Amino acid sequence: MLIHDFIMSDREEILKYTYIDPDDNDITFLNPIMAEHRKLKKIFSKRCISISDDIILDNVEAFAHIPTYWDILDNKEQGLFYHGITIIEAENVPELVQVLLTLEDKPKIKELIKLCNIAIDENKYIVHFGI
């Protein structure tokens, strides 16, 4: 089963894991030691919610208007990066919650809403890891 992981993080934590490859100046969100993003689940296990790919696929348009960054904080986009990493700034997490409230009956969405509400209260980001 394909899944999308959502974690709560702060800006400093995101920047801590940002890596600039010295060979080609390519910037990625993850330190190369942690290139496989699922390994981050161990680091963020108390703050990680996994959502079925079917839920994301069936609702791509619902997420499309949310201001986001793809892979790094310099790459401003909209919506979820299906095959990559999406960073949702604290100020935009309430927009994510509004979308999730329309999907409350789906598995794990209530848990993700709770995580987002904690992120709102603590002024933290939500990071989505696509498939």
PDB file of C-alpha atoms in Angstrom:
ATOM      1  CA  MET A   1       0.000   0.000   0.000  1.00  0.00           C
ATOM      2  CA  LEU A   2       1.344   3.419  -0.943  1.00  0.00           C
ATOM      3  CA  ILE A   3       1.318   6.037   1.794  1.00  0.00           C
ATOM      4  CA  HIS A   4       1.997   9.717   2.328  1.00  0.00           C
ATOM      5  CA  ASP A   5       3.586  10.715   5.630  1.00  0.00           C
ATOM      6  CA  PHE A   6       2.865  13.973   7.433  1.00  0.00           C
ATOM      7  CA  ILE A   7       5.072  15.260  10.239  1.00  0.00           C
ATOM      8  CA  MET A   8       5.139  18.367  12.402  1.00  0.00           C
ATOM      9  CA  SER A   9       8.357  20.355  12.406  1.00  0.00           C
ATOM     10  CA  ASP A  10       9.709  23.832  12.956  1.00  0.00           C
ATOM     11  CA  ARG A  11      11.713  25.996  10.594  1.00  0.00           C
ATOM     12  CA  GLU A  12      15.013  25.302  12.367  1.00  0.00           C
ATOM     13  CA  GLU A  13      14.478  21.548  12.124  1.00  0.00           C
ATOM     14  CA  ILE A  14      13.713  21.838   8.415  1.00  0.00           C
ATOM     15  CA  LEU A  15      16.830  23.922   7.840  1.00  0.00           C
ATOM     16  CA  LYS A  16      18.874  21.442   9.899  1.00  0.00           C
ATOM     17  CA  TYR A  17      18.030  18.701   7.401  1.00  0.00           C
ATOM     18  CA  THR A  18      18.510  20.867   4.317  1.00  0.00           C
ATOM     19  CA  TYR A  19      21.608  19.821   2.444  1.00  0.00           C
ATOM     20  CA  ILE A  20      23.559  21.469  -0.388  1.00  0.00           C
ATOM     21  CA  ASP A  21      25.389  18.937  -2.515  1.00  0.00           C
ATOM     22  CA  PRO A  22      28.934  20.307  -2.974  1.00  0.00           C
ATOM     23  CA  ASP A  23      29.308  18.562  -6.351  1.00  0.00           C
ATOM     24  CA  ASP A  24      26.426  20.278  -8.127  1.00  0.00           C
ATOM     25  CA  ASN A  25      25.008  22.819  -5.640  1.00  0.00           C
ATOM     26  CA  ASP A  26      21.731  20.890  -5.689  1.00  0.00           C
ATOM     27  CA  ILE A  27      19.692  21.654  -2.579  1.00  0.00           C
ATOM     28  CA  THR A  28      17.571  18.939  -1.013  1.00  0.00           C
ATOM     29  CA  PHE A  29      15.514  18.822   2.175  1.00  0.00           C
ATOM     30  CA  LEU A  30      17.243  15.771   3.571  1.00  0.00           C
ATOM     31  CA  ASN A  31      20.768  15.237   4.735  1.00  0.00           C
ATOM     32  CA  PRO A  32      22.258  12.595   2.374  1.00  0.00           C
ATOM     33  CA  ILE A  33      22.661  10.163   5.268  1.00  0.00           C
ATOM     34  CA  MET A  34      18.860  10.191   5.530  1.00  0.00           C
ATOM     35  CA  ALA A  35      18.156  10.161   1.820  1.00  0.00           C
ATOM     36  CA  GLU A  36      15.398   7.621   2.293  1.00  0.00           C
ATOM     37  CA  HIS A  37      12.712   9.837   3.849  1.00  0.00           C
ATOM     38  CA  ARG A  38      10.935   6.991   5.641  1.00  0.00           C
ATOM     39  CA  LYS A  39      13.912   6.892   8.020  1.00  0.00           C
ATOM     40  CA  LEU A  40      12.717  10.239   9.345  1.00  0.00           C
ATOM     41  CA  LYS A  41       9.705   8.433  10.800  1.00  0.00           C
ATOM     42  CA  LYS A  42      11.982   7.208  13.587  1.00  0.00           C
ATOM     43  CA  ILE A  43      13.067  10.760  14.345  1.00  0.00           C
ATOM     44  CA  PHE A  44       9.548  12.186  14.164  1.00  0.00           C
ATOM     45  CA  SER A  45       7.601   9.058  15.187  1.00  0.00           C
ATOM     46  CA  LYS A  46       5.445  10.811  17.776  1.00  0.00           C
ATOM     47  CA  ARG A  47       4.532  13.443  15.215  1.00  0.00           C
ATOM     48  CA  CYS A  48       4.062  11.305  12.087  1.00  0.00           C
ATOM     49  CA  ILE A  49       0.719  10.388  10.521  1.00  0.00           C
ATOM     50  CA  SER A  50       0.544   8.107   7.482  1.00  0.00           C
ATOM     51  CA  ILE A  51      -2.317   8.587   5.020  1.00  0.00           C
ATOM     52  CA  SER A  52      -3.311   6.217   2.226  1.00  0.00           C
ATOM     53  CA  ASP A  53      -2.365   7.265  -1.286  1.00  0.00           C
ATOM     54  CA  ASP A  54      -5.987   6.743  -2.365  1.00  0.00           C
ATOM     55  CA  ILE A  55      -7.134   9.588  -0.106  1.00  0.00           C
ATOM     56  CA  ILE A  56      -4.517  11.952  -1.522  1.00  0.00           C
ATOM     57  CA  LEU A  57      -5.198  10.927  -5.142  1.00  0.00           C
ATOM     58  CA  ASP A  58      -8.951  11.301  -4.773  1.00  0.00           C
ATOM     59  CA  ASN A  59      -8.553  14.807  -3.348  1.00  0.00           C
ATOM     60  CA  VAL A  60      -5.630  16.364  -5.259  1.00  0.00           C
ATOM     61  CA  GLU A  61      -7.738  19.346  -6.310  1.00  0.00           C
ATOM     62  CA  ALA A  62      -8.850  20.018  -2.736  1.00  0.00           C
ATOM     63  CA  PHE A  63      -5.207  20.479  -1.676  1.00  0.00           C
ATOM     64  CA  ALA A  64      -4.210  22.436  -4.808  1.00  0.00           C
ATOM     65  CA  HIS A  65      -4.872  25.947  -3.427  1.00  0.00           C
ATOM     66  CA  ILE A  66      -2.743  25.626  -0.272  1.00  0.00           C
ATOM     67  CA  PRO A  67       0.468  27.722  -0.430  1.00  0.00           C
ATOM     68  CA  THR A  68       3.422  25.358   0.009  1.00  0.00           C
ATOM     69  CA  TYR A  69       7.091  24.833  -0.719  1.00  0.00           C
ATOM     70  CA  TRP A  70       8.329  21.831  -2.650  1.00  0.00           C
ATOM     71  CA  ASP A  71      11.467  20.127  -1.327  1.00  0.00           C
ATOM     72  CA  ILE A  72      13.037  23.292   0.128  1.00  0.00           C
ATOM     73  CA  LEU A  73      11.954  26.633   1.566  1.00  0.00           C
ATOM     74  CA  ASP A  74      13.110  28.465  -1.573  1.00  0.00           C
ATOM     75  CA  ASN A  75      10.764  26.650  -3.946  1.00  0.00           C
ATOM     76  CA  LYS A  76       7.309  28.252  -3.502  1.00  0.00           C
ATOM     77  CA  GLU A  77       4.446  26.272  -5.024  1.00  0.00           C
ATOM     78  CA  GLN A  78       0.811  25.334  -4.361  1.00  0.00           C
ATOM     79  CA  GLY A  79      -0.659  22.012  -3.273  1.00  0.00           C
ATOM     80  CA  LEU A  80       1.005  18.757  -2.309  1.00  0.00           C
ATOM     81  CA  PHE A  81       4.112  17.544  -4.152  1.00  0.00           C
ATOM     82  CA  TYR A  82       2.861  14.050  -4.944  1.00  0.00           C
ATOM     83  CA  HIS A  83       6.295  12.497  -5.570  1.00  0.00           C
ATOM     84  CA  GLY A  84       8.326  14.729  -3.287  1.00  0.00           C
ATOM     85  CA  ILE A  85       8.424  16.702  -0.086  1.00  0.00           C
ATOM     86  CA  THR A  86       5.906  19.447   0.644  1.00  0.00           C
ATOM     87  CA  ILE A  87       6.546  22.025   3.359  1.00  0.00           C
ATOM     88  CA  ILE A  88       3.511  23.882   4.714  1.00  0.00           C
ATOM     89  CA  GLU A  89       4.407  26.958   6.735  1.00  0.00           C
ATOM     90  CA  ALA A  90       2.720  27.477  10.090  1.00  0.00           C
ATOM     91  CA  GLU A  91       0.619  30.337   8.732  1.00  0.00           C
ATOM     92  CA  ASN A  92      -0.862  28.042   6.050  1.00  0.00           C
ATOM     93  CA  VAL A  93      -1.607  25.019   8.243  1.00  0.00           C
ATOM     94  CA  PRO A  94      -5.161  26.327   8.962  1.00  0.00           C
ATOM     95  CA  GLU A  95      -5.879  26.078   5.211  1.00  0.00           C
ATOM     96  CA  LEU A  96      -4.757  22.451   5.311  1.00  0.00           C
ATOM     97  CA  VAL A  97      -7.083  21.843   8.260  1.00  0.00           C
ATOM     98  CA  GLN A  98     -10.008  23.297   6.310  1.00  0.00           C
ATOM     99  CA  VAL A  99      -9.404  20.756   3.539  1.00  0.00           C
ATOM    100  CA  LEU A 100      -8.948  17.899   6.001  1.00  0.00           C
ATOM    101  CA  LEU A 101     -12.231  18.719   7.738  1.00  0.00           C
ATOM    102  CA  THR A 102     -14.009  17.823   4.493  1.00  0.00           C
ATOM    103  CA  LEU A 103     -12.339  14.389   4.643  1.00  0.00           C
ATOM    104  CA  GLU A 104     -12.891  13.614   8.340  1.00  0.00           C
ATOM    105  CA  ASP A 105     -14.590  10.297   7.621  1.00  0.00           C
ATOM    106  CA  LYS A 106     -11.438   8.899   5.953  1.00  0.00           C
ATOM    107  CA  PRO A 107      -8.941   6.745   7.903  1.00  0.00           C
ATOM    108  CA  LYS A 108      -6.307   8.643   9.913  1.00  0.00           C
ATOM    109  CA  ILE A 109      -7.600  12.102   8.873  1.00  0.00           C
ATOM    110  CA  LYS A 110      -8.820  12.933  12.387  1.00  0.00           C
ATOM    111  CA  GLU A 111      -5.331  12.139  13.701  1.00  0.00           C
ATOM    112  CA  LEU A 112      -3.813  14.398  11.056  1.00  0.00           C
ATOM    113  CA  ILE A 113      -6.230  17.189  11.999  1.00  0.00           C
ATOM    114  CA  LYS A 114      -5.126  16.826  15.641  1.00  0.00           C
ATOM    115  CA  LEU A 115      -1.484  17.025  14.579  1.00  0.00           C
ATOM    116  CA  CYS A 116      -2.239  20.129  12.506  1.00  0.00           C
ATOM    117  CA  ASN A 117      -4.033  21.766  15.435  1.00  0.00           C
ATOM    118  CA  ILE A 118      -0.989  21.146  17.619  1.00  0.00           C
ATOM    119  CA  ALA A 119       1.168  22.673  14.868  1.00  0.00           C
ATOM    120  CA  ILE A 120      -1.121  25.724  14.818  1.00  0.00           C
ATOM    121  CA  ASP A 121      -0.937  26.091  18.605  1.00  0.00           C
ATOM    122  CA  GLU A 122       2.855  25.734  18.592  1.00  0.00           C
ATOM    123  CA  ASN A 123       3.445  27.759  15.394  1.00  0.00           C
ATOM    124  CA  LYS A 124       5.045  24.760  13.642  1.00  0.00           C
ATOM    125  CA  TYR A 125       5.143  23.563  10.064  1.00  0.00           C
ATOM    126  CA  ILE A 126       3.615  20.449   8.539  1.00  0.00           C
ATOM    127  CA  VAL A 127       5.831  18.467   6.176  1.00  0.00           C
ATOM    128  CA  HIS A 128       4.338  15.999   3.705  1.00  0.00           C
ATOM    129  CA  PHE A 129       6.407  13.182   2.204  1.00  0.00           C
ATOM    130  CA  GLY A 130       4.855  11.961  -1.036  1.00  0.00           C
ATOM    131  CA  ILE A 131       5.268   8.525  -2.495  1.00  0.00           C
TER     132      ILE A 131
END
